[in-house]
């Protein structure tokens, strides 16, 4: 049995889908009410691999909302994630993905020190951030979209916004090792961590967001922004590709320019339909087949009976681990969204 712990992208989103999630009484309620909402098991489903294997999964809604971080309701955010993990464990789920901000909160607030949740002692080996698969899928999206559009990566400039993060640093490592680009622009706020990454990679230019994005042929957005940023499309190179891997989305701009392509980052498409509601609720274009790559990691680990926290901690994702999860991904019928 695998599990997925997820959350919605905003209070407005939560209110609009409350009824479908089974929380009709919350539809009219504000943030404080959502802060007190307990996690809930929303649905159970079956996933079939192209190998013929079939597995069972459960989706748990944590009721965390990004506004809780923006308004400094940190205790509520922490409670949401720990309670959802305790619920997954009570449900006897062997491997559960911590979707979106769940793993970020876990790391940011050092939740590994909070093992005891009432009568449940959390066993962290039952959880995975899913970030290795996400980083693999985003790296493949960079390679595949470049090939599709005739962009030669060895002559191209790629900017990674959120480069020092768990996913961003792994994407940088992959590009550096597998398909080196002419220039790699590293964007984040903390300069110390940027310098450490640059040292580890042995290359990369540290740049502020405003100067990096006009120079890039491909921009990978993997910053943990609770709310998207607005981009002036006029300042971008033409053509240019933006791969938005954030959840919620890092881009708040509806880009309407024929030479600026925006790709949904970190999304995979399965070869077989899945009978679930949740991907419709989070507005996937093809909800029976598309999902977040981090969720797919729990599915892959269950198919492989690899019951361990495959992705854990921060900035420890190696190219070898990305290759391993990439092989599982292909074997079971998943492909990056292009
Ligand atoms: P981390 O917290 O590890 O890293 C976030 C990175 O973003 C850091 O480099 C941080 O550096 C940078 N950052 C944060 N805010 C800003 C800002 N305002 N401007 C520039 N850089 C910023 O996050 P993850 O790598 O775990 O996740 C990244 C994103 O991917 C999140 O949105 C997450 O929800 C999403 N995600 C998507 C998944 C999928 O399946 N598609 C799966 C898991 C996560 P600094 O603080 O120094 O600025």
Short mmCIF file of C-alpha atoms and ligand atoms in Angstrom, two decimals:
data_model
loop_
_atom_site.label_atom_id
_atom_site.label_comp_id
_atom_site.label_asym_id
_atom_site.label_seq_id
_atom_site.Cartn_x
_atom_site.Cartn_y
_atom_site.Cartn_z
CA UNK A 1 0.00 0.00 0.00
CA UNK A 2 1.32 3.46 -0.93
CA UNK A 3 0.14 6.85 0.27
CA UNK A 4 0.11 10.44 -0.93
CA UNK A 5 -0.03 13.39 1.46
CA UNK A 6 -1.12 16.49 -0.42
CA UNK A 7 -2.50 19.97 0.05
CA UNK A 8 -4.33 22.58 -2.00
CA UNK A 9 -2.69 25.64 -3.53
CA UNK A 10 -4.57 28.45 -1.73
CA UNK A 11 -7.48 29.24 0.57
CA UNK A 12 -9.56 30.15 -2.46
CA UNK A 13 -8.77 26.78 -4.06
CA UNK A 14 -9.63 24.98 -0.81
CA UNK A 15 -12.96 26.78 -0.45
CA UNK A 16 -13.89 26.01 -4.06
CA UNK A 17 -13.28 22.26 -3.72
CA UNK A 18 -14.28 21.79 -0.07
CA UNK A 19 -17.50 20.01 -0.96
CA UNK A 20 -15.77 17.56 -3.32
CA UNK A 21 -13.15 16.82 -0.69
CA UNK A 22 -15.87 15.92 1.79
CA UNK A 23 -15.60 19.13 3.86
CA UNK A 24 -18.83 20.97 2.77
CA UNK A 25 -18.97 22.87 6.07
CA UNK A 26 -15.55 24.48 5.34
CA UNK A 27 -16.50 26.04 1.97
CA UNK A 28 -17.52 29.36 3.51
CA UNK A 29 -14.81 29.41 6.15
CA UNK A 30 -11.64 31.49 6.41
CA UNK A 31 -8.02 30.56 7.13
CA UNK A 32 -8.46 30.17 10.91
CA UNK A 33 -11.05 27.48 10.37
CA UNK A 34 -8.78 25.60 7.95
CA UNK A 35 -6.00 25.86 10.54
CA UNK A 36 -8.06 23.71 12.87
CA UNK A 37 -9.21 21.18 10.26
CA UNK A 38 -7.82 17.67 10.87
CA UNK A 39 -6.22 15.64 8.07
CA UNK A 40 -8.53 13.27 6.24
CA UNK A 41 -8.30 10.17 4.13
CA UNK A 42 -10.03 11.34 0.96
CA UNK A 43 -9.88 8.39 -1.38
CA UNK A 44 -8.48 4.97 -2.16
CA UNK A 45 -7.48 3.79 -5.62
CA UNK A 46 -5.72 1.16 -7.67
CA UNK A 47 -2.76 1.81 -9.96
CA UNK A 48 -1.70 -0.58 -12.68
CA UNK A 49 1.80 -0.74 -14.17
CA UNK A 50 2.52 -1.57 -17.80
CA UNK A 51 4.24 -4.66 -16.35
CA UNK A 52 0.75 -5.85 -15.31
CA UNK A 53 1.36 -5.34 -11.56
CA UNK A 54 -1.46 -3.72 -9.57
CA UNK A 55 -1.12 -1.81 -6.30
CA UNK A 56 -3.43 0.03 -3.90
CA UNK A 57 -3.02 3.60 -2.69
CA UNK A 58 -4.62 6.20 -0.43
CA UNK A 59 -4.73 10.00 -0.65
CA UNK A 60 -4.55 12.00 2.59
CA UNK A 61 -5.42 15.70 2.56
CA UNK A 62 -3.34 17.49 5.20
CA UNK A 63 -5.48 20.67 5.08
CA UNK A 64 -2.27 22.72 5.05
CA UNK A 65 -2.55 25.88 2.94
CA UNK A 66 0.41 28.03 1.73
CA UNK A 67 -1.23 31.11 3.35
CA UNK A 68 -0.41 29.55 6.73
CA UNK A 69 3.29 30.20 6.00
CA UNK A 70 2.67 33.62 4.45
CA UNK A 71 0.79 34.70 7.62
CA UNK A 72 3.31 33.05 9.97
CA UNK A 73 0.88 30.44 11.31
CA UNK A 74 3.86 28.09 11.60
CA UNK A 75 2.47 25.97 14.43
CA UNK A 76 -0.64 25.21 12.40
CA UNK A 77 1.50 24.29 9.37
CA UNK A 78 3.65 21.93 11.46
CA UNK A 79 0.59 20.34 13.08
CA UNK A 80 -0.96 19.69 9.65
CA UNK A 81 2.07 17.80 8.34
CA UNK A 82 2.74 15.75 11.49
CA UNK A 83 -0.94 14.81 11.89
CA UNK A 84 -1.18 13.76 8.25
CA UNK A 85 1.95 11.59 8.67
CA UNK A 86 0.50 10.01 11.82
CA UNK A 87 -2.72 9.27 9.94
CA UNK A 88 -0.77 7.63 7.08
CA UNK A 89 1.01 5.43 9.59
CA UNK A 90 -2.23 4.50 11.38
CA UNK A 91 -3.57 3.46 7.98
CA UNK A 92 -0.63 1.02 7.75
CA UNK A 93 0.70 2.61 4.59
CA UNK A 94 4.19 1.33 3.83
CA UNK A 95 5.45 4.23 1.72
CA UNK A 96 3.95 7.73 1.58
CA UNK A 97 5.05 10.73 -0.49
CA UNK A 98 5.13 14.13 1.22
CA UNK A 99 3.75 16.30 -1.59
CA UNK A 100 4.37 20.01 -2.29
CA UNK A 101 5.16 21.99 0.87
CA UNK A 102 4.84 18.96 3.20
CA UNK A 103 8.50 17.98 2.85
CA UNK A 104 9.63 21.64 2.86
CA UNK A 105 7.87 22.21 6.21
CA UNK A 106 9.29 18.94 7.53
CA UNK A 107 12.84 20.15 6.76
CA UNK A 108 12.44 23.86 7.50
CA UNK A 109 11.08 23.20 10.99
CA UNK A 110 13.29 20.20 11.72
CA UNK A 111 10.34 17.90 12.33
CA UNK A 112 12.54 14.84 12.62
CA UNK A 113 12.77 15.76 16.29
CA UNK A 114 8.98 15.39 16.64
CA UNK A 115 8.59 11.63 16.40
CA UNK A 116 5.83 11.15 18.96
CA UNK A 117 2.40 12.26 17.73
CA UNK A 118 0.00 11.30 20.54
CA UNK A 119 0.03 7.47 20.53
CA UNK A 120 1.88 7.17 17.19
CA UNK A 121 5.67 7.08 17.01
CA UNK A 122 6.48 8.16 13.47
CA UNK A 123 8.68 5.78 11.50
CA UNK A 124 10.37 8.04 8.97
CA UNK A 125 11.45 5.17 6.73
CA UNK A 126 7.76 4.96 5.73
CA UNK A 127 7.93 8.41 4.07
CA UNK A 128 9.69 9.87 1.04
CA UNK A 129 9.82 13.46 -0.16
CA UNK A 130 9.51 12.27 -3.76
CA UNK A 131 12.09 14.87 -4.73
CA UNK A 132 14.49 12.46 -6.50
CA UNK A 133 11.83 11.53 -9.05
CA UNK A 134 10.71 15.17 -9.35
CA UNK A 135 14.29 16.31 -10.03
CA UNK A 136 14.75 13.48 -12.55
CA UNK A 137 11.53 14.38 -14.38
CA UNK A 138 12.36 18.11 -14.49
CA UNK A 139 15.87 17.35 -15.79
CA UNK A 140 14.39 15.13 -18.50
CA UNK A 141 11.87 17.87 -19.34
CA UNK A 142 14.78 20.28 -19.89
CA UNK A 143 16.48 17.75 -22.19
CA UNK A 144 13.36 16.71 -24.07
CA UNK A 145 11.89 20.18 -24.65
CA UNK A 146 15.32 21.38 -25.84
CA UNK A 147 15.49 18.50 -28.33
CA UNK A 148 11.91 19.15 -29.47
CA UNK A 149 12.55 22.86 -30.11
CA UNK A 150 15.99 22.36 -31.62
CA UNK A 151 17.80 24.09 -28.73
CA UNK A 152 21.37 22.79 -28.45
CA UNK A 153 21.95 22.63 -24.67
CA UNK A 154 25.71 22.81 -25.09
CA UNK A 155 25.20 26.29 -26.53
CA UNK A 156 22.29 27.31 -24.32
CA UNK A 157 21.91 29.22 -21.06
CA UNK A 158 19.79 27.57 -18.38
CA UNK A 159 18.71 29.44 -15.24
CA UNK A 160 17.59 27.49 -12.17
CA UNK A 161 15.45 29.58 -9.82
CA UNK A 162 15.63 27.84 -6.44
CA UNK A 163 19.01 26.35 -7.38
CA UNK A 164 20.08 25.70 -3.79
CA UNK A 165 16.91 23.79 -2.93
CA UNK A 166 16.56 20.03 -2.77
CA UNK A 167 15.12 19.76 -6.28
CA UNK A 168 17.03 22.69 -7.81
CA UNK A 169 20.45 21.45 -6.67
CA UNK A 170 19.69 17.96 -8.03
CA UNK A 171 18.68 19.41 -11.42
CA UNK A 172 21.96 21.39 -11.47
CA UNK A 173 23.94 18.20 -10.66
CA UNK A 174 22.17 16.28 -13.43
CA UNK A 175 22.72 18.99 -16.05
CA UNK A 176 26.34 19.42 -15.04
CA UNK A 177 27.02 15.66 -15.34
CA UNK A 178 24.74 14.55 -18.18
CA UNK A 179 24.13 17.48 -20.51
CA UNK A 180 26.37 20.42 -19.67
CA UNK A 181 24.95 23.73 -20.82
CA UNK A 182 27.01 26.68 -22.08
CA UNK A 183 25.96 28.64 -19.00
CA UNK A 184 24.19 27.65 -15.80
CA UNK A 185 22.69 30.55 -13.84
CA UNK A 186 22.10 29.92 -10.15
CA UNK A 187 19.29 31.93 -8.53
CA UNK A 188 18.21 31.98 -4.86
CA UNK A 189 18.33 34.46 -1.99
CA UNK A 190 20.89 32.99 0.43
CA UNK A 191 24.35 33.85 -0.98
CA UNK A 192 26.24 31.47 1.29
CA UNK A 193 24.33 28.45 0.03
CA UNK A 194 24.71 29.65 -3.57
CA UNK A 195 28.49 29.81 -3.17
CA UNK A 196 28.54 26.30 -1.65
CA UNK A 197 26.56 24.95 -4.61
CA UNK A 198 28.80 26.74 -7.10
CA UNK A 199 31.83 25.18 -5.38
CA UNK A 200 30.26 21.72 -5.43
CA UNK A 201 29.36 21.99 -9.13
CA UNK A 202 32.65 23.60 -10.06
CA UNK A 203 30.71 26.01 -12.25
CA UNK A 204 27.58 28.15 -12.53
CA UNK A 205 27.05 31.92 -12.29
CA UNK A 206 25.32 33.32 -9.22
CA UNK A 207 22.81 35.94 -10.31
CA UNK A 208 19.79 37.81 -8.99
CA UNK A 209 16.46 36.84 -10.55
CA UNK A 210 16.02 40.06 -12.53
CA UNK A 211 19.36 39.76 -14.35
CA UNK A 212 19.28 35.97 -14.81
CA UNK A 213 15.96 35.47 -16.52
CA UNK A 214 16.48 37.83 -19.49
CA UNK A 215 19.66 35.85 -20.32
CA UNK A 216 18.19 32.35 -20.22
CA UNK A 217 17.01 30.14 -23.06
CA UNK A 218 15.43 27.79 -20.50
CA UNK A 219 14.31 28.79 -16.99
CA UNK A 220 13.63 26.08 -14.41
CA UNK A 221 11.40 27.38 -11.60
CA UNK A 222 11.74 25.32 -8.43
CA UNK A 223 11.61 27.94 -5.68
CA UNK A 224 9.47 27.34 -2.62
CA UNK A 225 7.34 30.43 -3.10
CA UNK A 226 4.00 30.42 -1.27
CA UNK A 227 2.75 32.75 -4.01
CA UNK A 228 3.87 33.09 -7.64
CA UNK A 229 5.94 36.06 -8.95
CA UNK A 230 4.90 38.26 -11.84
CA UNK A 231 7.19 38.28 -14.84
CA UNK A 232 7.34 40.90 -17.54
CA UNK A 233 7.33 38.75 -20.68
CA UNK A 234 8.90 41.60 -22.66
CA UNK A 235 12.17 41.12 -20.72
CA UNK A 236 12.54 37.45 -21.72
CA UNK A 237 14.65 36.05 -24.54
CA UNK A 238 12.65 34.93 -27.58
CA UNK A 239 12.33 32.01 -27.92
CA UNK A 240 12.47 30.94 -24.30
CA UNK A 241 11.11 28.02 -22.28
CA UNK A 242 9.91 28.26 -18.69
CA UNK A 243 9.51 25.02 -16.77
CA UNK A 244 7.41 25.77 -13.70
CA UNK A 245 7.99 22.98 -11.17
CA UNK A 246 6.67 24.84 -8.14
CA UNK A 247 3.56 23.85 -6.21
CA UNK A 248 1.85 26.30 -5.95
CA UNK A 249 3.13 27.60 -9.27
CA UNK A 250 6.12 29.96 -9.11
CA UNK A 251 4.75 32.02 -12.01
CA UNK A 252 1.83 34.32 -11.47
CA UNK A 253 1.89 35.53 -15.05
CA UNK A 254 -0.35 34.17 -17.76
CA UNK A 255 2.25 34.11 -20.50
CA UNK A 256 0.75 34.74 -23.89
CA UNK A 257 3.58 35.03 -26.33
CA UNK A 258 4.13 32.63 -29.23
CA UNK A 259 7.85 32.45 -28.52
CA UNK A 260 7.61 31.92 -24.75
CA UNK A 261 6.68 28.37 -23.89
CA UNK A 262 5.54 27.51 -20.38
CA UNK A 263 5.71 23.86 -19.40
CA UNK A 264 4.21 22.33 -16.27
CA UNK A 265 7.29 21.11 -14.45
CA UNK A 266 7.60 17.97 -12.35
CA UNK A 267 4.49 16.40 -13.84
CA UNK A 268 4.40 12.86 -15.21
CA UNK A 269 1.92 11.11 -17.41
CA UNK A 270 1.09 7.46 -16.82
CA UNK A 271 0.38 5.10 -19.72
CA UNK A 272 -2.79 3.70 -18.11
CA UNK A 273 -5.84 5.42 -16.63
CA UNK A 274 -6.26 5.72 -12.86
CA UNK A 275 -9.74 6.00 -11.39
CA UNK A 276 -9.18 8.80 -8.86
CA UNK A 277 -10.65 12.23 -8.19
CA UNK A 278 -7.74 13.99 -6.64
CA UNK A 279 -5.90 14.98 -9.82
CA UNK A 280 -9.10 16.59 -11.09
CA UNK A 281 -9.39 18.53 -7.83
CA UNK A 282 -5.83 19.87 -8.29
CA UNK A 283 -6.64 20.80 -11.90
CA UNK A 284 -4.45 18.42 -13.89
CA UNK A 285 -5.20 18.68 -17.63
CA UNK A 286 -5.58 14.89 -17.99
CA UNK A 287 -6.50 13.85 -14.44
CA UNK A 288 -6.75 10.11 -15.10
CA UNK A 289 -3.12 9.98 -16.24
CA UNK A 290 -1.19 13.01 -15.02
CA UNK A 291 0.21 13.52 -11.53
CA UNK A 292 2.99 15.17 -9.55
CA UNK A 293 6.29 13.35 -9.94
CA UNK A 294 6.71 13.20 -6.15
CA UNK A 295 3.45 11.24 -5.84
CA UNK A 296 4.61 8.97 -8.63
CA UNK A 297 7.76 8.25 -6.59
CA UNK A 298 5.67 6.57 -3.85
CA UNK A 299 3.88 4.58 -6.56
CA UNK A 300 7.21 3.46 -8.06
CA UNK A 301 8.65 2.50 -4.68
CA UNK A 302 5.54 0.42 -3.98
CA UNK A 303 5.75 -1.32 -7.37
CA UNK A 304 9.37 -2.15 -6.62
CA UNK A 305 8.57 -3.08 -2.98
CA UNK A 306 11.28 -0.56 -2.11
CA UNK A 307 9.85 0.39 1.26
CA UNK A 308 12.29 3.00 2.41
CA UNK A 309 12.63 6.77 2.49
CA UNK A 310 14.32 6.88 -0.90
CA UNK A 311 14.35 10.71 -0.89
CA UNK A 312 15.10 12.20 2.52
CA UNK A 313 16.92 15.16 4.05
CA UNK A 314 18.07 18.14 2.04
CA UNK A 315 20.46 18.37 -0.91
CA UNK A 316 21.47 14.72 -0.88
CA UNK A 317 20.02 13.70 -4.23
CA UNK A 318 22.68 12.07 -6.38
CA UNK A 319 22.66 11.56 -10.14
CA UNK A 320 22.86 7.79 -9.48
CA UNK A 321 19.66 7.87 -7.43
CA UNK A 322 17.97 9.92 -10.13
CA UNK A 323 18.99 7.29 -12.67
CA UNK A 324 17.60 4.50 -10.47
CA UNK A 325 14.20 6.13 -10.00
CA UNK A 326 14.25 7.08 -13.70
CA UNK A 327 14.59 3.40 -14.63
CA UNK A 328 11.63 2.49 -12.38
CA UNK A 329 9.64 5.32 -13.95
CA UNK A 330 10.15 4.06 -17.51
CA UNK A 331 9.66 0.42 -16.51
CA UNK A 332 6.21 1.09 -15.02
CA UNK A 333 4.97 3.34 -17.83
CA UNK A 334 5.52 6.93 -16.70
CA UNK A 335 6.87 9.72 -18.88
CA UNK A 336 7.64 13.42 -18.35
CA UNK A 337 4.99 15.84 -19.54
CA UNK A 338 6.22 17.62 -22.66
P1 LIG B 1 13.51 23.74 -1.00
O1 LIG B 1 12.92 24.43 0.17
O2 LIG B 1 14.50 22.66 -0.79
O3 LIG B 1 14.23 24.83 -1.95
C1 LIG B 1 13.61 26.01 -2.33
C2 LIG B 1 14.60 26.86 -3.13
O4 LIG B 1 13.93 28.06 -3.53
C3 LIG B 1 15.83 27.31 -2.36
O5 LIG B 1 16.92 27.38 -3.26
C4 LIG B 1 15.44 28.71 -1.89
O6 LIG B 1 16.62 29.44 -1.59
C5 LIG B 1 14.70 29.20 -3.14
N1 LIG B 1 13.77 30.30 -2.94
C6 LIG B 1 12.73 30.37 -2.06
N2 LIG B 1 12.08 31.53 -2.20
C7 LIG B 1 12.72 32.21 -3.19
C8 LIG B 1 12.53 33.48 -3.79
N3 LIG B 1 11.57 34.30 -3.38
N4 LIG B 1 13.36 33.85 -4.78
C9 LIG B 1 14.36 33.05 -5.21
N5 LIG B 1 14.58 31.82 -4.67
C10 LIG B 1 13.78 31.44 -3.67
O7 LIG B 1 12.27 23.25 -1.90
P2 LIG B 1 12.13 21.93 -2.81
O8 LIG B 1 13.31 21.84 -3.69
O9 LIG B 1 11.76 20.77 -1.95
O10 LIG B 1 10.81 22.31 -3.67
C11 LIG B 1 10.82 23.34 -4.64
C12 LIG B 1 9.42 23.53 -5.26
O11 LIG B 1 9.02 22.32 -5.92
C13 LIG B 1 8.30 23.84 -4.27
O12 LIG B 1 7.40 24.77 -4.85
C14 LIG B 1 7.59 22.52 -4.09
O13 LIG B 1 6.25 22.65 -3.67
C15 LIG B 1 7.70 21.96 -5.50
N6 LIG B 1 7.56 20.51 -5.55
C16 LIG B 1 7.01 19.94 -6.67
C17 LIG B 1 6.86 18.57 -6.77
C18 LIG B 1 6.26 17.90 -7.96
O14 LIG B 1 6.00 16.69 -7.87
N7 LIG B 1 6.01 18.59 -9.05
C19 LIG B 1 7.34 17.69 -5.68
C20 LIG B 1 7.92 18.37 -4.58
C21 LIG B 1 8.05 19.73 -4.53
P3 LIG B 1 16.59 30.78 -0.68
O15 LIG B 1 15.72 30.50 0.50
O16 LIG B 1 18.03 31.02 -0.35
O17 LIG B 1 16.03 31.84 -1.57
#
